[in-house]
Every structure is written in C-alpha cells, then in structure tokens.
Coordinates of C-alpha atoms and ligand atoms in Angstrom, one line a residue:
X1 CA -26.3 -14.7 -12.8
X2 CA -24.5 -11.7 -11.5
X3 CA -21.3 -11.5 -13.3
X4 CA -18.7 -9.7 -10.8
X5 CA -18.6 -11.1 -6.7
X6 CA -16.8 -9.5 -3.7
X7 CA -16.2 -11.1 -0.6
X8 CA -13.7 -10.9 1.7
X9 CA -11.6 -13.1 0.7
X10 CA -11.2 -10.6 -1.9
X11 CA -10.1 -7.8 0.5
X12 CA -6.6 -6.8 1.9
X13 CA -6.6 -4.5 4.7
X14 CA -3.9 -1.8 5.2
X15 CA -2.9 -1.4 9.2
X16 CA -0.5 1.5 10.2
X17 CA 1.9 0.2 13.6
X18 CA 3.9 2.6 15.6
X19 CA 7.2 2.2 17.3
X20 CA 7.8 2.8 20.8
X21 CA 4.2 3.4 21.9
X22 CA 1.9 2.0 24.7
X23 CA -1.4 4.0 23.6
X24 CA -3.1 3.1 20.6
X25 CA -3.8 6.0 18.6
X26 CA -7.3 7.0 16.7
X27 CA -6.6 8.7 13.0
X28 CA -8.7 11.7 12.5
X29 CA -9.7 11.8 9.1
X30 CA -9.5 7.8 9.0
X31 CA -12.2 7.4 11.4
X32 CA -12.5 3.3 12.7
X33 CA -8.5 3.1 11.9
X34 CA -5.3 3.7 14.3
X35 CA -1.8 3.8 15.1
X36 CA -1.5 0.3 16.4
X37 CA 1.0 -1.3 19.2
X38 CA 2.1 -4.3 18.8
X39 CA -0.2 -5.7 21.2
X40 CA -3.5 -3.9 19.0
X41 CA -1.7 -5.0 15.8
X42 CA -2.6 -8.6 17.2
X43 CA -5.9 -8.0 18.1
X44 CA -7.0 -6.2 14.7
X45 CA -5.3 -8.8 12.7
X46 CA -7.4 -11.3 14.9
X47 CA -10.2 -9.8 13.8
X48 CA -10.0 -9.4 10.3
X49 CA -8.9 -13.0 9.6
X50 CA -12.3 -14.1 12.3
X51 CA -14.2 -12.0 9.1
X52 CA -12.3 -14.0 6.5
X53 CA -10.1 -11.3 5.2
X54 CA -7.5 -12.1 2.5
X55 CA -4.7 -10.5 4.0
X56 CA -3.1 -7.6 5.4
X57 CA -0.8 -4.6 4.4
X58 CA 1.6 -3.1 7.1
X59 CA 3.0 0.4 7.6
X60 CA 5.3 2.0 9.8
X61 CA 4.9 4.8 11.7
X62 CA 8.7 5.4 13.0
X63 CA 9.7 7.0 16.2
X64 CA 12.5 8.7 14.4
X65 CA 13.4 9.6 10.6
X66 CA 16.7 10.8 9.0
X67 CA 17.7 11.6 5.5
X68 CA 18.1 7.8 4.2
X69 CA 14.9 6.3 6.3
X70 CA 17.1 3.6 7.5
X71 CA 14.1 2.4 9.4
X72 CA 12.9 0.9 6.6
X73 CA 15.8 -1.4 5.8
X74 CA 17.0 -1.7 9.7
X75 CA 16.2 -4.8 10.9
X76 CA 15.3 -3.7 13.5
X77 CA 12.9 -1.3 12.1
X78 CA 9.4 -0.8 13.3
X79 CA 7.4 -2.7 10.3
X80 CA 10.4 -5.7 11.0
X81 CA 9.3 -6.3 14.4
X82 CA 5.8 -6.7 13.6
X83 CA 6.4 -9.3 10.7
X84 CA 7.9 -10.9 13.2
X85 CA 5.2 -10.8 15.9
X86 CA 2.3 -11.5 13.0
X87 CA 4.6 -14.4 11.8
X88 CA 5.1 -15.7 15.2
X89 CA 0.9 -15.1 15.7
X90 CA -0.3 -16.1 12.8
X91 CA 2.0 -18.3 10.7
X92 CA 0.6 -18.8 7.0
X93 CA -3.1 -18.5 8.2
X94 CA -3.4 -15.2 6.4
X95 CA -1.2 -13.5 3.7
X96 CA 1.1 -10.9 5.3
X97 CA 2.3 -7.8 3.0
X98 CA 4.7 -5.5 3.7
X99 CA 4.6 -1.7 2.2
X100 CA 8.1 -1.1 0.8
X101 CA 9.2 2.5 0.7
X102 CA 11.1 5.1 2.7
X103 CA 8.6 7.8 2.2
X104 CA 7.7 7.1 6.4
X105 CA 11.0 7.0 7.7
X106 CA 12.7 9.9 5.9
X107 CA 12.9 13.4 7.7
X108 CA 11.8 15.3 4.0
X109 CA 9.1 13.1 3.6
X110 CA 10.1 11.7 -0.2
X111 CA 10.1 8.1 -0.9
X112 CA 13.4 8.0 -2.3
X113 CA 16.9 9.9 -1.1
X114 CA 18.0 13.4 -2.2
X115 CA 20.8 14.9 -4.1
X116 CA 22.6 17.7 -3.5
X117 CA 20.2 19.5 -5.4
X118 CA 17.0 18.4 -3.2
X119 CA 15.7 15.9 -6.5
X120 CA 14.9 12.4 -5.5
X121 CA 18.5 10.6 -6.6
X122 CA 16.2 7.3 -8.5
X123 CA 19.4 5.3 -8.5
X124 CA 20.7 5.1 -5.2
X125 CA 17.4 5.0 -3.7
X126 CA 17.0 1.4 -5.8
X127 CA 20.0 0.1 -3.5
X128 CA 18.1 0.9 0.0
X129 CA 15.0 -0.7 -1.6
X130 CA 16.7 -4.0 -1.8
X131 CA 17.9 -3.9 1.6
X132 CA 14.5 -3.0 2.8
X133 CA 12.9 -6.3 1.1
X134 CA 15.4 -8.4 2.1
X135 CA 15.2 -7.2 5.9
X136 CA 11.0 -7.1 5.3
X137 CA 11.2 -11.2 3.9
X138 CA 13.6 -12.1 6.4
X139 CA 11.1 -10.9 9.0
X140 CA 8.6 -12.7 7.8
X141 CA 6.5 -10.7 5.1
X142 CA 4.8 -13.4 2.5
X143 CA 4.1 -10.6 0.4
X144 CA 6.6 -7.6 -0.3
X145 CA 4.9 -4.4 -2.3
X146 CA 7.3 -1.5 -3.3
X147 CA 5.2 1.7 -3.1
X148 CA 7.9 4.5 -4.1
X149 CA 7.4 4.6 -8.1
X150 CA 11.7 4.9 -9.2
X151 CA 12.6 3.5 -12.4
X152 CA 13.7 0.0 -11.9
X153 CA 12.9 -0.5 -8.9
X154 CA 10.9 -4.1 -8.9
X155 CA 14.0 -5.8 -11.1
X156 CA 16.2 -4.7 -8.2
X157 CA 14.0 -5.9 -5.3
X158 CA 13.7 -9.2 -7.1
X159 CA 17.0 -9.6 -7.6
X160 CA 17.6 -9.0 -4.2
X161 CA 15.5 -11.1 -2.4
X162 CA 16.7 -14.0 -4.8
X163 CA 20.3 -13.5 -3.9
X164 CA 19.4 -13.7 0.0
X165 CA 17.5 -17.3 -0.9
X166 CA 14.2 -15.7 -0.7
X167 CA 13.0 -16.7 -4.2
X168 CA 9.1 -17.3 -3.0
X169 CA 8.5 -13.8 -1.6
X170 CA 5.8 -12.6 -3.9
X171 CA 6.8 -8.9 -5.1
X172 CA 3.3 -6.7 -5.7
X173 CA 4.1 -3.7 -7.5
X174 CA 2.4 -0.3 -7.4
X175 CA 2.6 -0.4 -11.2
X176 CA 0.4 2.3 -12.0
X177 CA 0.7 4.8 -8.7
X178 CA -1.2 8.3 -10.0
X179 CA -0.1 11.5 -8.2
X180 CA -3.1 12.1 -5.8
X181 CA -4.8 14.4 -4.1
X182 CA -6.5 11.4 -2.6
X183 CA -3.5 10.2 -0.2
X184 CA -4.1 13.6 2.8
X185 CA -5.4 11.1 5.2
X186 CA -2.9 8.6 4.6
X187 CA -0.3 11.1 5.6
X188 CA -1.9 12.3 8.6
X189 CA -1.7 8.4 9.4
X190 CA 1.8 8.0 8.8
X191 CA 2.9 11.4 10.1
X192 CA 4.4 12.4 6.5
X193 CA 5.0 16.0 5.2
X194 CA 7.0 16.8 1.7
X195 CA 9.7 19.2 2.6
X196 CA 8.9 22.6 1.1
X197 CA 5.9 22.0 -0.1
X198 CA 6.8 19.9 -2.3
X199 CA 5.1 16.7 -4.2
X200 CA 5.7 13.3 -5.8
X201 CA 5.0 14.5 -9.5
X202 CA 8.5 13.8 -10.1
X203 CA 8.1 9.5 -9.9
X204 CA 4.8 9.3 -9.7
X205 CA 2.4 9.2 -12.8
X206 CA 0.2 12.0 -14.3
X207 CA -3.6 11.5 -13.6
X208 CA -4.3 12.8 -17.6
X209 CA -1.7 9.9 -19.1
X210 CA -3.7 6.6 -20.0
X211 CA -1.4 4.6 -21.7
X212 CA 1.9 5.2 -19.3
X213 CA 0.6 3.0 -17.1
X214 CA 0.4 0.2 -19.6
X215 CA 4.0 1.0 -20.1
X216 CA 4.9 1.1 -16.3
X217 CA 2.8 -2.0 -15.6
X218 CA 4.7 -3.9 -18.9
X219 CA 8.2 -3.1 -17.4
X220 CA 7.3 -4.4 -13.9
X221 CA 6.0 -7.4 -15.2
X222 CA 8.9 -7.9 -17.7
X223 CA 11.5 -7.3 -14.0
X224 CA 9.6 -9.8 -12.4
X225 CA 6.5 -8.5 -10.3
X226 CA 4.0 -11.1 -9.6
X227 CA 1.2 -8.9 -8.7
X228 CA 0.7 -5.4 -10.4
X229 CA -1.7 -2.9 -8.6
X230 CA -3.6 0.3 -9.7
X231 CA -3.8 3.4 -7.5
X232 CA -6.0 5.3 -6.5
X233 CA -8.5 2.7 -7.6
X234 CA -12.6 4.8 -8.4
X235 CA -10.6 7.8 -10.6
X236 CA -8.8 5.0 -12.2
X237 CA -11.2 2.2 -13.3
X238 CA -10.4 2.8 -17.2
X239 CA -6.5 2.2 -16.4
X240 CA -8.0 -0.8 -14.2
X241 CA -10.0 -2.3 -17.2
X242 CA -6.9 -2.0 -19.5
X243 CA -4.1 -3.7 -17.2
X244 CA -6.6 -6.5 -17.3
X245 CA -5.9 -6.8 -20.7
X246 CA -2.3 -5.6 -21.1
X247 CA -0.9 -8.0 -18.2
X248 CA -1.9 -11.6 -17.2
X249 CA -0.2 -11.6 -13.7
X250 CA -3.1 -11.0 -10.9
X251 CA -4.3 -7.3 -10.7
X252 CA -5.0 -5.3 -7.5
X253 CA -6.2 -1.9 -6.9
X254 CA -6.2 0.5 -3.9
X255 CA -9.4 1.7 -2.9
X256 CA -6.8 4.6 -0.7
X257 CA -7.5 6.8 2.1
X258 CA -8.9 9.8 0.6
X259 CA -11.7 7.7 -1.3
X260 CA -12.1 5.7 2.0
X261 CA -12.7 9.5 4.0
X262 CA -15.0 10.7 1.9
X263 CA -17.6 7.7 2.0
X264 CA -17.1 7.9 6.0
X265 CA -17.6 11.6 6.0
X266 CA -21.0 11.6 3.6
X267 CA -22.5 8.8 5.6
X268 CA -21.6 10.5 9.0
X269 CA -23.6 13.2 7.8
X270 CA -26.3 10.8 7.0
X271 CA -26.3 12.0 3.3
X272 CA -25.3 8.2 2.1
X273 CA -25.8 4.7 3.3
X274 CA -22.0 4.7 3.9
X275 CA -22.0 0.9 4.1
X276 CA -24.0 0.5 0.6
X277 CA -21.9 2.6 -1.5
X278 CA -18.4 1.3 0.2
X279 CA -19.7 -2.2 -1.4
X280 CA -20.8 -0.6 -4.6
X281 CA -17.3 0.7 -5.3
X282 CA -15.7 -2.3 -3.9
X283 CA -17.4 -4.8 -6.6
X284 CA -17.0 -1.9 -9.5
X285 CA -13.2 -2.3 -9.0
X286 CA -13.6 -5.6 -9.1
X287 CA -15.9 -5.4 -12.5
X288 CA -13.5 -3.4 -13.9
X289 CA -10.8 -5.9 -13.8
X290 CA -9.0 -5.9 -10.0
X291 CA -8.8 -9.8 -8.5
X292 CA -8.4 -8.1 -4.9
X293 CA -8.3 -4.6 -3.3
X294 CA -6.6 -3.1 -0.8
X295 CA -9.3 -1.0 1.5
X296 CA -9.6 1.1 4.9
X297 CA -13.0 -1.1 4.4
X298 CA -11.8 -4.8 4.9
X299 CA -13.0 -5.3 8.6
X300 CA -16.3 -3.2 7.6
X301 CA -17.6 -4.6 4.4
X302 CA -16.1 -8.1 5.6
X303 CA -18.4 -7.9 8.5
X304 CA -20.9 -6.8 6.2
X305 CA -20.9 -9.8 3.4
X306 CA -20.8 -11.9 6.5
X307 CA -23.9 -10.7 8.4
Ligands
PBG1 C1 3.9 5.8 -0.2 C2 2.5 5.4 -0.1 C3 1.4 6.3 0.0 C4 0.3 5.6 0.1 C5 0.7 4.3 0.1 N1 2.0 4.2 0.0 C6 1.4 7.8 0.0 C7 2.0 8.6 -1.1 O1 2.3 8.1 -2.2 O2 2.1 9.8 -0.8 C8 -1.1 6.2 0.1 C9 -2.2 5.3 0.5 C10 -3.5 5.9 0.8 O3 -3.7 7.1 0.6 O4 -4.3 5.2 1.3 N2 4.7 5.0 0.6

C-alpha cells in the first residue's frame, strides 16, 4: 500500500570524463566517483545499466579552457567524444544526457561569457548554447540538459537543435537551479573556480524565493523544455511539491554533490547507515513530486534495491 516507489529505473547517474588522460582519477570529497577515460567511462556505464539504471548524465572535465569555453560547442570537445563512444557502445539501451553549460570549459569559471565589465553578458552566451546542443545531439546525446540559468536560454536551444533536424532531442531544463552552497564537491570534480571570488547569484535563483521558480519553470515550459528539474533537490522539496502542480511535463530533481558528501561523510564516521538514509531521501524526492533524480547514488542504491 506504500504510496511513493524508487527503483532504479528511477535514477540518472551523473559521470564526470576527462580529456587527454590515461589514469582514472578518484574525487576527494566525492568518494566512489572519478575522473573517467574513455575506456572507464565504458566500464561505469556498463555497470550502471547491469543495475538497471535509467540513464546517465555527462560532464567534461577539459584539458584546456579560454574565455568563450569553446570546448563545449567544439565538436571536438571532450563531452563530444564520449557521446560518441557511449553511442557507438551502447546505442538506445540506456538514455544518454548531456550537461549543457560552459561553466567547465571557461578560464573564469562562469557559465556564461563576460563583458567588458566582468558581468555574465546573458545574450551572447544564448548563441554558444545553441551551438553546444547542436554539436552535443549531433554526437549522440538522447537527452540535452542546459545547466547555466540565462534568460531564454531553453527557447534558443530548441530552436536550435530544430533548425539542425534534430527535433527528437529531448531538452531537460534546470528550471529551478538555487544558488548553493551545496555544489563544493561538484567543483572540485570538474576543476572549477569563480574568478575573484565571485558567485552565480547573478543567474541563478535565491534560496528564500518560492514562487520564482514557478515563474522560471512556466517560461521553460512555455519555450519548449520537455523535462523541468529542481536543484539542489532535500533544501527544495516544497519548490519540488509545487512544480508538480504548476507543470505537467515530467519533473526531475538533483540530489547534487554536496548532499551526496555529506551522507558519505556521516556514514564513514559510522554515525549513519549511509545506505539507509541515501534511500530515504531518494523516495522523499520522489514523494514530493520528482518522476526521476539525478544522484552520485545511482550505482549504490541501484545495487541496493537489487540485492
Ligand atoms: C553548472 C553545474 C553545476 C552543477 C551542475 N551543473 C555547478 C554550479 O552551478 O556551480 C552542480 C552539481 C552538483 O553539485 O552535484 N554547469
């Protein structure tokens, strides 16, 4: 009679590949998670499809970055190549997403490109965002899923990919993407620092607003997203519960890094059952409203609901 399931169907797992590597390398404070090659890329995904994993999310991890983050629209850009390997592997036998953003490949660390001034320039950063989803889909990516939070941004991409003949790749927007604390591991992982100390406040949204995200998710939806997503996803289960009701495209969250840390951190200690509570959060995002989340977690709790 319970009324919310998770399995792991349910679960996409995020998987960070880096370019011009032979040695696959471990992420500190995202402890079970790496810096794949190609060749480990392969092997992980082979994995989490054996556990019945939904899909998969991919981010780059650049050998070099310059002001535009041209790897992220270069075809021959890092995340590029391995569409193209995990298409060539894999083939429609599990759903392949692409993060879409230049936050990885720029040298100040912002997801968008800078004015004179040293402001993210929301406009021409739109253009390189269309590039980059027509260069992800035409490697391969089932799934395209722009992270950066500018204005406009998933009317553009769709426009894009529909003028390059790629009408069926599904855009999944980071609708409602909170300024977080929670995101220091993920930028360990990536190898991202903010120029001069500075942060996203400027595109992304302010943890106290509530009902901007039902605006933000509204206008995605209205440009033609086909997923909208929540993040971070425990902080946000009230914003979770109300897209449920504002939208009626399918809803994800993203369980992100720092929530990931701080479960694997508490049970290392042996102060929680690290295992129990990643599966009790998991199925409370779900409750609240999420069809599917994106978690360091997949392989884990996968394994888990399978044992
Ligand atoms: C930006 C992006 C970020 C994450 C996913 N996409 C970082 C940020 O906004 O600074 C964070 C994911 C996580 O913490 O797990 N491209």
């Amino acid at each position: 009679m319970a009324e919310t399931s998770l399995s792991p169907s349910d679960l996409v797992a995020p998987l960070f590949v880096a370019e011009g590597r032979d040695d696959v390398r471990p992420i500190t404070s995202l402890p079970g998670h790496f810096q794949h090659t190609l060749e480990s890329l392969t092997t992980e995904v082979r994995a989490l499809q054996a556990a019945g994993v939904g899909g998969v999310i991919l981010f780059g991890v650049p050998q070099q970055k310059d002001e535009l983050g041209s790897g992220a629209f270069d075809d021959n850009g890092i995340v590029q190549v391995a569409l193209r390997s995990l298409r060539d592997e894999f083939g429609d036998d599990l759903v392949v997403m692409a993060d879409l953003c230049l936050d990885e490949y720029t040298s100040h660390g912002h997801c968008g490109v800078l004015r004179a001034d040293g402001a993210v320039d929301n406009d021409a950063t739109l253009d390189l965002y269309g590039r980059a989803a027509v260069a992800q889909a035409r490697a391969g990516a089932a799934v395209v899923a722009p992270s950066g939070m500018m204005d406009g941004q998933v009317g553009v991409i769709r426009e894009a990919l529909d003028a390059e003949g790629f009408s069926d790749t599904v855009v999944m927007a980071y609708a409602a993407k909170y300024a977080s604390a929670l995101y220091g591991p993920f930028r360990e992982a990536v190898g991202v620092e903010i120029a001069n100390g500075g942060d996203r406040r400027s595109y992304q949204q302010d943890y106290r607003n509530r009902r901007e995200s039902w605006r933000e998710a509204r206008l995605d939806v209205d440009e033609g997203a086909d997923i909208v997503m929540v993040k971070p996803a425990m902080t946000y289960l009230d914003v979770l519960s109300d897209l449920r009701r504002e939208v009626d495209v399918p809803l994800c969250a993203y369980h992100v890094s720092g929530e990931y840390s701080m479960i694997k951190a508490a049970a290392a200690n042996g102060w929680i059952d690290g295992d129990a509570v990643a599966i009790e959060q998991l199925t409370a995002v779900r409750r609240a409203g999420a069809d599917f989340v994106l978690t360091y977690f997949a392989r884990e709790v996968a394994e888990a609901l399978n044992s």
